[in-house]
Short mmCIF file of C-alpha atoms and ligand atoms in Angstrom, two decimals:
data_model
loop_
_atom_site.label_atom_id
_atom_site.label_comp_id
_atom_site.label_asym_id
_atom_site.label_seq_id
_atom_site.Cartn_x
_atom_site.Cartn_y
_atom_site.Cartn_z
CA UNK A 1 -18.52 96.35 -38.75
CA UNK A 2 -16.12 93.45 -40.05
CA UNK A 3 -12.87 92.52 -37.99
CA UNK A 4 -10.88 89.60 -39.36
CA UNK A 5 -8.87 87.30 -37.16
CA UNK A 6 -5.85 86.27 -38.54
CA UNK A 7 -3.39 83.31 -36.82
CA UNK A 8 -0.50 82.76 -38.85
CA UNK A 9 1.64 80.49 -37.91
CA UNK A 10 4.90 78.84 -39.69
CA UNK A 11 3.38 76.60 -42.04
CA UNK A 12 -0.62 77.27 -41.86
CA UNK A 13 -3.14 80.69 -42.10
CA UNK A 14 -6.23 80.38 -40.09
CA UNK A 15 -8.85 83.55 -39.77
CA UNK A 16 -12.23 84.28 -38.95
CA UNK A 17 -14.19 87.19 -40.05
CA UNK A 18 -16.49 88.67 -37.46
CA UNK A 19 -19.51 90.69 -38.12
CA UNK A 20 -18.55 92.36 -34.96
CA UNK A 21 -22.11 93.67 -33.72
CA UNK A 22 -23.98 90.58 -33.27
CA UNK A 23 -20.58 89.11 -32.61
CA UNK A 24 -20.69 85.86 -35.17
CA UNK A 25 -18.33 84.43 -37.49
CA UNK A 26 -19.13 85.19 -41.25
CA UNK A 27 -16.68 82.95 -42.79
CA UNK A 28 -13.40 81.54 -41.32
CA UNK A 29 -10.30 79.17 -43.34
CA UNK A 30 -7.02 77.52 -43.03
CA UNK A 31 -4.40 77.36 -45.71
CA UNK A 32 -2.50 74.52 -44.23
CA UNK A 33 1.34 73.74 -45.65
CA UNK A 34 2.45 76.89 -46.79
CA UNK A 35 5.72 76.26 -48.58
CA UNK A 36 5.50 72.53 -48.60
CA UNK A 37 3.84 70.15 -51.18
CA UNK A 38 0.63 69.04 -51.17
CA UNK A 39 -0.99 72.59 -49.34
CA UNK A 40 -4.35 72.84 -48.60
CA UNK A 41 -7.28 75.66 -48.37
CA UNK A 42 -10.41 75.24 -47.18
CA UNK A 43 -12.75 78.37 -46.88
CA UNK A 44 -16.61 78.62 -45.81
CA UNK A 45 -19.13 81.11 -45.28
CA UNK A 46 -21.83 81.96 -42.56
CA UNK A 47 -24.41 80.75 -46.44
CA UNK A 48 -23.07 77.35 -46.32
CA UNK A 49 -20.46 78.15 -49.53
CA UNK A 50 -17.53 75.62 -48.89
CA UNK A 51 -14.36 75.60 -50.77
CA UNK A 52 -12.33 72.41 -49.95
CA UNK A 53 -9.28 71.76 -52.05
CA UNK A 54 -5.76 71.51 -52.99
CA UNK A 55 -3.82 74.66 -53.57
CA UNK A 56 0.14 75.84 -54.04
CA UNK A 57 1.09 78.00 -51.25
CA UNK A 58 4.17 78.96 -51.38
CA UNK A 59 4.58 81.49 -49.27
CA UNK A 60 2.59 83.49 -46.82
CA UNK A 61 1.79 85.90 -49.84
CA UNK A 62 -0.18 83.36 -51.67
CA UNK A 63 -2.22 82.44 -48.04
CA UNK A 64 -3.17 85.63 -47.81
CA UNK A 65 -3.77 86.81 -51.88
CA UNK A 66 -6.15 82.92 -51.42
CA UNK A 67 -8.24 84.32 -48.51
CA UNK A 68 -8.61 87.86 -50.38
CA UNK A 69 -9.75 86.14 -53.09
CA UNK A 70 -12.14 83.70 -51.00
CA UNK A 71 -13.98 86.70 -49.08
CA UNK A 72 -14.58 88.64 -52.62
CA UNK A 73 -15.27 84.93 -54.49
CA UNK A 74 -18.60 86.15 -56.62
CA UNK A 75 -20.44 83.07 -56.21
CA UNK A 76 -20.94 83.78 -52.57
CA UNK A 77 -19.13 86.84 -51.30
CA UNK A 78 -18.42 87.61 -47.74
CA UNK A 79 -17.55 90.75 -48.32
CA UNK A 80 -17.89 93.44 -51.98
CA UNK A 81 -14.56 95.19 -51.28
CA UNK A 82 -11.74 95.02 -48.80
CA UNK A 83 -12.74 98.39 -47.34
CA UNK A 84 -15.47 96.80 -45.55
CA UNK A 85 -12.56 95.17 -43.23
CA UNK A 86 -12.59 97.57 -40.20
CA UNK A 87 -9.36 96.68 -38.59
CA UNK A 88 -7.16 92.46 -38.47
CA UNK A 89 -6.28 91.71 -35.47
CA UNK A 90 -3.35 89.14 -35.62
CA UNK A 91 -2.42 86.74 -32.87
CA UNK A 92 0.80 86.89 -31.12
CA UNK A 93 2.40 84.93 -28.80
CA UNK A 94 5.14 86.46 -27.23
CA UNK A 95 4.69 90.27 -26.52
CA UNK A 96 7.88 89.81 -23.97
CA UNK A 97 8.32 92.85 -21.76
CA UNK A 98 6.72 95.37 -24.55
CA UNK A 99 3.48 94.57 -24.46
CA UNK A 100 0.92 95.37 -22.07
CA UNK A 101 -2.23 95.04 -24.25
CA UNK A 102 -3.17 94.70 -27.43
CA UNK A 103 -1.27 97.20 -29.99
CA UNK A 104 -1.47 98.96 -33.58
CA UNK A 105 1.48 97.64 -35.29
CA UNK A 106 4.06 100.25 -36.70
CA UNK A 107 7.33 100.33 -37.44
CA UNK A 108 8.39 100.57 -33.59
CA UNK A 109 5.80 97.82 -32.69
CA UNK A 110 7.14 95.48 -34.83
CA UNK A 111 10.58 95.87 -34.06
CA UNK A 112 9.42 94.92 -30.82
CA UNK A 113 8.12 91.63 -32.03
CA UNK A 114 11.13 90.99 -33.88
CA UNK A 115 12.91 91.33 -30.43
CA UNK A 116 10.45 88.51 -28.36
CA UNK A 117 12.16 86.23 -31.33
CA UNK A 118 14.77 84.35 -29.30
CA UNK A 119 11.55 83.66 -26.85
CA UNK A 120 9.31 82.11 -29.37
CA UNK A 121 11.54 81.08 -31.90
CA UNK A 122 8.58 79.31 -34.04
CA UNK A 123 6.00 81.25 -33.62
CA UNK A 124 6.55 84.83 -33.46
CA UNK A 125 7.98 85.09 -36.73
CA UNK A 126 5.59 83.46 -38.49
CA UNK A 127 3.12 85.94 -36.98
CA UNK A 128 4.83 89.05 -37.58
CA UNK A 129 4.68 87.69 -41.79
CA UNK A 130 1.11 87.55 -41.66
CA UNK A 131 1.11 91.17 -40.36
CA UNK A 132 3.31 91.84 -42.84
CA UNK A 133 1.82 90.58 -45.68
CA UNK A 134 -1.69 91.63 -44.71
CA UNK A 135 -0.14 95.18 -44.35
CA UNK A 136 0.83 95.00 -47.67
CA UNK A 137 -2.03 93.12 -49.57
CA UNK A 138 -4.55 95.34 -47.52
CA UNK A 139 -3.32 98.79 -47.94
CA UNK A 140 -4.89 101.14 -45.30
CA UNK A 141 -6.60 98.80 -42.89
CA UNK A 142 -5.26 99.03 -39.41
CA UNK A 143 -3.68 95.94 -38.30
CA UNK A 144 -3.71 94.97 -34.20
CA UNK A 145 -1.69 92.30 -32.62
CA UNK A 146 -2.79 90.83 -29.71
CA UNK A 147 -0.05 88.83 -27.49
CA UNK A 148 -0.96 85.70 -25.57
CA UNK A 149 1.41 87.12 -23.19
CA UNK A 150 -0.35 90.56 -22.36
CA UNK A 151 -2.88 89.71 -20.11
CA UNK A 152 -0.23 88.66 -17.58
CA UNK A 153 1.90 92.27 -17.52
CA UNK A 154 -0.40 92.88 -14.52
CA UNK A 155 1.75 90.49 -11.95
CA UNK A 156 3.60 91.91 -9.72
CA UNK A 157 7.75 91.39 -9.73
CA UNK A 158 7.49 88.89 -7.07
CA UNK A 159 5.52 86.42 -9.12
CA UNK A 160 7.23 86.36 -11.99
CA UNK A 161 10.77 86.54 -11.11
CA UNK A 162 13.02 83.65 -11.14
CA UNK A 163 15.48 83.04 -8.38
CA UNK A 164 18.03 83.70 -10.67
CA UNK A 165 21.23 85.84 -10.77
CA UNK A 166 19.85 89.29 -11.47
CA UNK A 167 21.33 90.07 -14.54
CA UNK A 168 19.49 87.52 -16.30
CA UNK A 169 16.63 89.68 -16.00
CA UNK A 170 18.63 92.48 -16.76
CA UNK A 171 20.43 91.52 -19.70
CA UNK A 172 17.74 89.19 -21.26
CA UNK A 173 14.65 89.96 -19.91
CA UNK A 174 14.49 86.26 -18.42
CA UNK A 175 11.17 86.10 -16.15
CA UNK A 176 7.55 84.72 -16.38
CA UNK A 177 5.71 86.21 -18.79
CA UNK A 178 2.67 83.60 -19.05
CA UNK A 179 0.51 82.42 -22.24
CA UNK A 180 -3.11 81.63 -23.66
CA UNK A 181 -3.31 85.30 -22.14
CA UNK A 182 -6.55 86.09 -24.50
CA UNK A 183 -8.09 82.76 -23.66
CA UNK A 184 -7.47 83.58 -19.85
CA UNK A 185 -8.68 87.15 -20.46
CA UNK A 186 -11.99 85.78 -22.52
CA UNK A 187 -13.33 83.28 -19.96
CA UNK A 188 -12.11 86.08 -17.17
CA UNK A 189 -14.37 88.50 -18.73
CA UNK A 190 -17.24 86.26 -18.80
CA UNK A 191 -16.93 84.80 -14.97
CA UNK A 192 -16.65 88.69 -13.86
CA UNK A 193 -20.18 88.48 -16.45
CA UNK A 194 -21.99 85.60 -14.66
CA UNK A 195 -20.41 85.96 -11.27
CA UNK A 196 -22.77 86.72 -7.66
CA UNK A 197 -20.06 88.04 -6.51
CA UNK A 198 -18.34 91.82 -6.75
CA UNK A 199 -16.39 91.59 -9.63
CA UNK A 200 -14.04 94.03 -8.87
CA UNK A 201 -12.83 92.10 -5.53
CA UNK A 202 -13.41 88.83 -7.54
CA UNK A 203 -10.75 86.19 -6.64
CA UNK A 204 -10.72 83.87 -9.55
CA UNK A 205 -8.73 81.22 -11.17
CA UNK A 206 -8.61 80.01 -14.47
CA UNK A 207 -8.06 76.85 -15.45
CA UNK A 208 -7.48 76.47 -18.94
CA UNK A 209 -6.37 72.76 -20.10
CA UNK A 210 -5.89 72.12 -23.64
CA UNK A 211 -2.87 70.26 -24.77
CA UNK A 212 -1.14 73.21 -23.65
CA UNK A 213 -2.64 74.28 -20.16
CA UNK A 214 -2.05 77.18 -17.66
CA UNK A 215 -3.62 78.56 -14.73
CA UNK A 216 -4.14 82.08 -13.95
CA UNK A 217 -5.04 83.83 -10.23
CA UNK A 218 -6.93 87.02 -10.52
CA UNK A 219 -8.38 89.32 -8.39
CA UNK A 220 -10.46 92.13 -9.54
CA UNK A 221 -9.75 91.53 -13.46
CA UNK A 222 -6.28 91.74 -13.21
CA UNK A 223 -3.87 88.28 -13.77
CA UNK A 224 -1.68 88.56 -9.90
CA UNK A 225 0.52 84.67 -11.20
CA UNK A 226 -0.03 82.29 -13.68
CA UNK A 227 1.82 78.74 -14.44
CA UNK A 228 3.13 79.10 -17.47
CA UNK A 229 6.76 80.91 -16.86
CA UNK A 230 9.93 82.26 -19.47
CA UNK A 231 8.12 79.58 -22.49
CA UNK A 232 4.78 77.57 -22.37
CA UNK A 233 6.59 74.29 -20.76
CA UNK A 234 6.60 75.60 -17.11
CA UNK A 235 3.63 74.42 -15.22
CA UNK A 236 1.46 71.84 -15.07
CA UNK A 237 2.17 68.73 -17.37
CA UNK A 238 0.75 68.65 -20.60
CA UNK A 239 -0.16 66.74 -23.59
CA UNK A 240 3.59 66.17 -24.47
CA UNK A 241 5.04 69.04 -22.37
CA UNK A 242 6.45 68.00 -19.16
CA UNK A 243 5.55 71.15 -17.24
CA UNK A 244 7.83 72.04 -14.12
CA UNK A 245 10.09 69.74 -13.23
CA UNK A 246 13.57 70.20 -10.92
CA UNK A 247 15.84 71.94 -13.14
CA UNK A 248 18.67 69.60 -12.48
CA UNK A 249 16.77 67.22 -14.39
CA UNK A 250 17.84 68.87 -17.56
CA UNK A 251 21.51 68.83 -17.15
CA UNK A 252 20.94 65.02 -15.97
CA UNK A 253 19.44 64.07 -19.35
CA UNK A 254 21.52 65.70 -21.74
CA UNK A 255 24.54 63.69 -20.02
CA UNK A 256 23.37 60.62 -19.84
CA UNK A 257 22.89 61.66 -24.07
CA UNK A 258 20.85 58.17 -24.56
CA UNK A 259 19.40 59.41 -27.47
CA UNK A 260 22.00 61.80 -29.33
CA UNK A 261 19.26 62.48 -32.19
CA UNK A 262 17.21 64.42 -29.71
CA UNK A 263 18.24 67.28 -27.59
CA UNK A 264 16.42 67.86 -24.19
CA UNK A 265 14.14 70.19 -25.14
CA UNK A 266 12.68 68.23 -27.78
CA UNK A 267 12.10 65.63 -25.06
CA UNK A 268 10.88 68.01 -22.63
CA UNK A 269 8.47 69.55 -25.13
CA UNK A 270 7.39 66.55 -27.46
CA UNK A 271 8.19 62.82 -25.19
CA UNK A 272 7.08 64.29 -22.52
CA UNK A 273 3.71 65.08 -20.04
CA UNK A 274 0.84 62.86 -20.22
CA UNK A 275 1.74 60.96 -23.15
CA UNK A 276 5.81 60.35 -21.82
CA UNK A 277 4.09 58.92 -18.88
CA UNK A 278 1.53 56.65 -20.07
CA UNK A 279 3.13 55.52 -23.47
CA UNK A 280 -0.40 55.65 -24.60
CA UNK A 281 -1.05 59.30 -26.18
CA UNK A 282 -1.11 62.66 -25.56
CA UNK A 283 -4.46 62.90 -25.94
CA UNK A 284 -7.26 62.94 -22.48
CA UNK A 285 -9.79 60.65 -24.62
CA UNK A 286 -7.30 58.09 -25.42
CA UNK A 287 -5.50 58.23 -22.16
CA UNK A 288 -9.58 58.00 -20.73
CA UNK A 289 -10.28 54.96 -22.85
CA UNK A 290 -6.77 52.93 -22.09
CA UNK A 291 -6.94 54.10 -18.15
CA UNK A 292 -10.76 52.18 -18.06
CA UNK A 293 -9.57 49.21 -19.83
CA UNK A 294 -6.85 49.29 -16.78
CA UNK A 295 -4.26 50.65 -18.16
CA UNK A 296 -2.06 51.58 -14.88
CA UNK A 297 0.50 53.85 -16.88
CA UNK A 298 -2.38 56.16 -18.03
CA UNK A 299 -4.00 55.73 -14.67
CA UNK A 300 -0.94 57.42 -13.18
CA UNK A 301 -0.52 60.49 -16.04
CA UNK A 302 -4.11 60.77 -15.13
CA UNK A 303 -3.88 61.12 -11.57
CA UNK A 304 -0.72 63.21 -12.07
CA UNK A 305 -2.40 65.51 -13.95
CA UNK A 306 -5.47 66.04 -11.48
CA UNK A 307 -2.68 66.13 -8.35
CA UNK A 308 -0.60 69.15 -10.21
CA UNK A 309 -3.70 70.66 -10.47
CA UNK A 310 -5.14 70.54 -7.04
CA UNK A 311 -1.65 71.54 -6.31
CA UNK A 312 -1.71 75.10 -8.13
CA UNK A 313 -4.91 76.14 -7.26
CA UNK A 314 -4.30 75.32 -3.77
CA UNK A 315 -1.01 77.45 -4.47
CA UNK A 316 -3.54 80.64 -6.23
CA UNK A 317 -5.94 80.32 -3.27
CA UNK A 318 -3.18 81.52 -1.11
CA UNK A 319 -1.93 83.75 -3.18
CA UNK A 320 -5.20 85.08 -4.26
CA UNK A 321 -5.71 85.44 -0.08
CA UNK A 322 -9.02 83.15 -0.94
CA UNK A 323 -11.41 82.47 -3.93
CA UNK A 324 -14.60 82.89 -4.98
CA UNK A 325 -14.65 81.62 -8.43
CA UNK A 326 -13.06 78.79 -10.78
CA UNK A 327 -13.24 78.63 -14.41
CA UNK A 328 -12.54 75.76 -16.85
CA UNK A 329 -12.17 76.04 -20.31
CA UNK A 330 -10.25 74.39 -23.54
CA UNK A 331 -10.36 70.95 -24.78
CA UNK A 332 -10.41 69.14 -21.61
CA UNK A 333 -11.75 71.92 -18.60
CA UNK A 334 -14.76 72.10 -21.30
CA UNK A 335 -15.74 68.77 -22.33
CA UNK A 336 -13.79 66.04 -19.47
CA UNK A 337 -16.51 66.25 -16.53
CA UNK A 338 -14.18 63.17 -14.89
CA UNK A 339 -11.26 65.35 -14.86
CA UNK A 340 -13.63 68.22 -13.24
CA UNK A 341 -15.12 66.19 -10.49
CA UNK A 342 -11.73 64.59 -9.55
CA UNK A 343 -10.33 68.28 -9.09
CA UNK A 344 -12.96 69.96 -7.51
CA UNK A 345 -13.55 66.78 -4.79
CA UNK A 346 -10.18 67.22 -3.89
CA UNK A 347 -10.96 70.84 -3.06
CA UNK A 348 -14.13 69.87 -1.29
CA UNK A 349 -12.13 70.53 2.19
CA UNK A 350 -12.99 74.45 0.76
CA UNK A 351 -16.35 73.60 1.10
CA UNK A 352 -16.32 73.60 -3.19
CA UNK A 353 -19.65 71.18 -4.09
CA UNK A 354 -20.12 70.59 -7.49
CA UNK A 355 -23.66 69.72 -8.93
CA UNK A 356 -23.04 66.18 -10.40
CA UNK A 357 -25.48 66.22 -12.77
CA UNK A 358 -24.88 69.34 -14.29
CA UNK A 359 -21.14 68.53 -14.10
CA UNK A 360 -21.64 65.39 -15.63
CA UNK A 361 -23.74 66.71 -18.62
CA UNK A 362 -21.69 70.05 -19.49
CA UNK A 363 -19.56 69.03 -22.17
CA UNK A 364 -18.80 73.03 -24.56
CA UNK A 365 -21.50 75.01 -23.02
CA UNK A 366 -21.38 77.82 -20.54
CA UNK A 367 -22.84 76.77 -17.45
CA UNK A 368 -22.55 76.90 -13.54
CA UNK A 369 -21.68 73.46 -12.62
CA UNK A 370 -21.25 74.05 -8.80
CA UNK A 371 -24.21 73.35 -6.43
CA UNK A 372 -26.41 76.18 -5.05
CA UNK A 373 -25.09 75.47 -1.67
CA UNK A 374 -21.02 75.49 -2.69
CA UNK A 375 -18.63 77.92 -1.21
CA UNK A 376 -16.96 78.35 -4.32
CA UNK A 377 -18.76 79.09 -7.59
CA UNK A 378 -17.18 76.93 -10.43
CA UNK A 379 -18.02 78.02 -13.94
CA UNK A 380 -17.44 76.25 -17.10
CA UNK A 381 -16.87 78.27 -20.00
CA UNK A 382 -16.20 77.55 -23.29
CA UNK A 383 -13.17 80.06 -24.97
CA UNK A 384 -13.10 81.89 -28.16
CA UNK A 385 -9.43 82.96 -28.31
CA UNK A 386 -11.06 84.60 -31.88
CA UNK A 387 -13.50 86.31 -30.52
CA UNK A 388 -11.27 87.60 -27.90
CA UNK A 389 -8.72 88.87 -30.36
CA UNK A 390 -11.82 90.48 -32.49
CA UNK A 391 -12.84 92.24 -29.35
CA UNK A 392 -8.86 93.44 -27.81
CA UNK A 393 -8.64 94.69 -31.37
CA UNK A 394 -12.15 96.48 -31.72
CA UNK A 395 -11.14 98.08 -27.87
CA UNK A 396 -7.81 99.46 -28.61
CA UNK A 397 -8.74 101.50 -32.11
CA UNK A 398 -11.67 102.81 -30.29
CA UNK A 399 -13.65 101.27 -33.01
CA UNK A 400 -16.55 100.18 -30.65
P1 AMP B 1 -7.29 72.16 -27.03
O1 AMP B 1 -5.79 72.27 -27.01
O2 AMP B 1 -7.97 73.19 -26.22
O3 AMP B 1 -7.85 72.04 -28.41
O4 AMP B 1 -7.60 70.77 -26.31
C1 AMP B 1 -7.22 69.58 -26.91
C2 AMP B 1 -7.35 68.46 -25.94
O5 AMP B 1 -8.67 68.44 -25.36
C3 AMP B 1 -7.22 67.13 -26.65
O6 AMP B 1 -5.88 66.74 -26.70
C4 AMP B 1 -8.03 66.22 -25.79
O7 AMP B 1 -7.14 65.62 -24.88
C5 AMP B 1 -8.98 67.10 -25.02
N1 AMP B 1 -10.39 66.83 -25.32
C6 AMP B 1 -11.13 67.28 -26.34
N2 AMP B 1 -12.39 66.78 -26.28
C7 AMP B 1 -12.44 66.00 -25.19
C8 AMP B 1 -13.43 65.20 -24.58
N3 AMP B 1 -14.65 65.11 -25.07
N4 AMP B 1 -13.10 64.52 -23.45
C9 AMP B 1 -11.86 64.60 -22.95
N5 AMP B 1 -10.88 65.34 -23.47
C10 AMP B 1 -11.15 66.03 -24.58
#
C-alpha cells in the first residue's frame, strides 16, 4: 500500500511516499518558491533517479501537477497510475479546539481549518491549499489531515487554561493547545515500544528540541501538559523564539517603539531565544563552536537553555506525580550529547545516571543512553514526523 505525505506550506511542497508495509520512503521532493522567481524542484526515488532543477511554480497547482508528474516520470516511475495512492495524509498545524485526531477532510472538516486561521495565520492556509489542490488533481483518493495540535486534546482544563478573563476562552477559544503533536506522539509510541516499564502507567516526558522545541508529560499514552501554549512561542526559548517570558514584557517593548520597523512579535518570534541572547546564531552548532572559543554571550543562551529545561521537566515530574521515562528527539535532543548530559546531571538528584559513553556516541540513532543502574530510563529517539503522519492517516481510514 502507498500513502503520500504531503507538507505544504506558504511558499514550498515537501512529500514523501511510503510503501506503507515495510514502512520506507519510495521517493520524497520539495518544490521550494512557489509563486516567486527562481522556484525550485528536486524529486528522487528509493532507485537512485534524481531530478534537481529549476522550475516555474506559480501556484500550488503547478507543485502538485510537478510531483504527479515526477511519481509517473517513465524513466523511473514510482508509481504506474495515481490509483496506486491509498490515501495523503497532509500536515496541519493548528487543529484548534476541532480536532482530536487525525481526520478525513470534507466539507465540514475544512471549514474547521479555515476557522484555526487567526491561530496560525501562515501556516494553516497554506495547508488547507495543498488539500485542496490534491483533492482536485487526485480525484477519489481520500485525503487525511493530521494536526500538530491533536495529540495534546487529551489535557485536562486545568493545564491548558490561561488565567485569563473567561470569556476569552469563550469567545475565542484562547487556551493551550500545544504543537509538534505527531513528533511527540511518534517518539511516545516508540518509548511505550522500548520501555521496561508498564506502558499503560508509563510517566514520560518528551523532550523534543529543534529550533522550535516543546515538552510534553504523559502518562499512559495520553499528553496530561505540554510547553508550547495559544502559538508555538510559549515555552522554552528557542532558536529565535523567546519562549515564556512575563507578559508585561510585551507592552514594555512596543512602548519604548526603538525600532518602529518591527512590531513585537516579530522580535519575540525572529530576534529572539538563543540567537537574541548570544548575538551569535540561532543555531546549537554555532552557538557550540563560539561558546568553546569563550564566547560568554553564547555561554549564557547555552546555559539558559539547559536551566529552562531542567526547569520544565522538574515542573512534568510533579505533574506527572513521578517519571519513569525521558525522550529526546529533533535536531538537538538527537544529535547534541553536551546538551543531554548537562540536563540529565542536573536531574541526577532523581537518581537519573546516564551512560557516558553511549550518551556521548548517540548522535540520530535510537538508543538507551541511561545506565543500567539509573532510576529513570532516558531514551533517545530519532522522529519521523512523516512517518507519523503516514501511520495517523493509515489508522483513521482503517486502511491497516
Ligand atoms: P530541527 O528543527 O529538528 O531540524 O533542529 C534544528 C536544530 O538542530 C539546528 O538549528 C541545530 O541547532 C540543531 N542541530 C542539528 N544537528 C546538530 C548537531 N550535530 N549538534 C548540535 N545541534 C544540532
Amino acid at each position: 500500500m502507498k500513502i503520500l505525505v504531503i507538507n505544504s506550506g506558504s511558499s514550498s511542497l515537501k512529500y514523501q511516499m511510503f510503501d506503507y508495509e515495510n514502512k520506507t520512503v519510495i521517493a520524497k521532493g520539495l518544490c521550494e518558491r512557489i509563486g516567486i522567481a527562481n522556484s525550485h524542484f528536486k524529486h528522487e526515488n528509493a532507485s537512485g533517479y534524481v531530478i534537481d532543477e529549476g522550475r516555474s511554480f506559480k501556484s500550488h497547482s503547478d507543485a502538485v501537477r510537478t510531483m504527479i508528474e515526477a511519481l509517473l516520470d517513465p524513466q523511473s516511475p514510482v508509481i504506474e497510475s495515481l490509483e496506486e495512492i491509498a490515501a495523503v495524509g497532509h500536515r496541519i498545524v493548528h487543529g484548534g479546539p476541532y480536532f482530536a485526531k487525525p481526520t478525513e477532510m470534507t466539507q465540514e472538516s475544512k471549514d474547521a481549518v479555515r476557522k484555526c486561521f487567526p491561530w496560525s495565520p501562515l501556516h494553516n492556509p497554506a495547508n488547507l491549499t495543498g488539500v485542496e489542490v490534491c483533492e482536485k488533481l487526485m480525484p477519489g483518493i481520500p485525503q487525511v489531515g493530521v494536526f500538530d495540535t491533536a495529540f495534546h486534546q487529551t489535557m485536562p482544563p486545568k493545564a491548558y487554561m490561561y488565567g485569563l478573563p473567561y470569556r476569552y476562552y469563550e469567545e475565542h477559544n484562547v487556551r493551550r493547545y500545544g504543537f509538534h503533536g505527531t513528533s511527540h506522539a511518534y517518539v511516545a509510541r516508540r518509548a511505550a515500544e522500548l520501555t521496561q516499564c508498564d506502558k499503560d502507567q508509563q510517566r514520560l516526558i518528551t523532550c523534543h528540541l529543534g529550533n522550535g522545541s516543546s515538552f510534553a508529560a504523559i502518562k499512559g499514552g495520553q499528553c496530561i501538559d505540554t510547553s508550547m501554549g495559544l502559538t508555538p512561542l510559549e515555552g522554552i526559548m528557542m532558536g529565535t523564539r523567546s519562549g515564556s517570558i512575563d507578559p508585561a514584557i510585551v507592552s514594555f517593548i512596543a512602548k519604548l517603539n526603538d525600532d518602529a520597523t518591527k512590531d513585537v512579535d516579530y522580535i519575540l518570534n525572529h530576534e529572539s531565544g538563543v540567537r537574541g541572547v548570544s548575538g551569535v546564531s540561532s543555531d546549537f552548532r554555532d552557538l557550540k563552536a563560539a561558546a568553546m572559543q569563550g564566547n560568554e554571550r553564547a555561554q549564557l543562551a547555552l546555559s539558559m537553555f539547559c536551566y529552562q529545561a531542567v526547569k520544565i521537566i522538574g515542573s512534568y515530574i510533579a505533574a506527572l506525580g513521578g517519571i519513569d521515562s525521558i525522550v529526546f528527539t529533533a535536531g538537538i535532543g538527537e544529535n547534541d550529547d553536551r546538551i543531554r548530559k548537562t540536563i540529565c546531571d542536573d536531574l541526577s538528584f532523581l537518581g537519573l545516571t546516564l551512560d557516558e559513553g553511549l550518551n556521548a556516541s548517540t548522535h540520530g540513532e535510537e538508543v538507551l543512553i541511561s545506565a543500567a543502574d539509573s532510576s529513570i530510563e532516558v531514551f533517545v529517539i530519532p522522529t519521523n514526523e512523516e512517518l507519523s503522519i503516514a501511520i495517523q492517516t493509515v489508522e483513521v481510514l482503517g486502511l491497516a
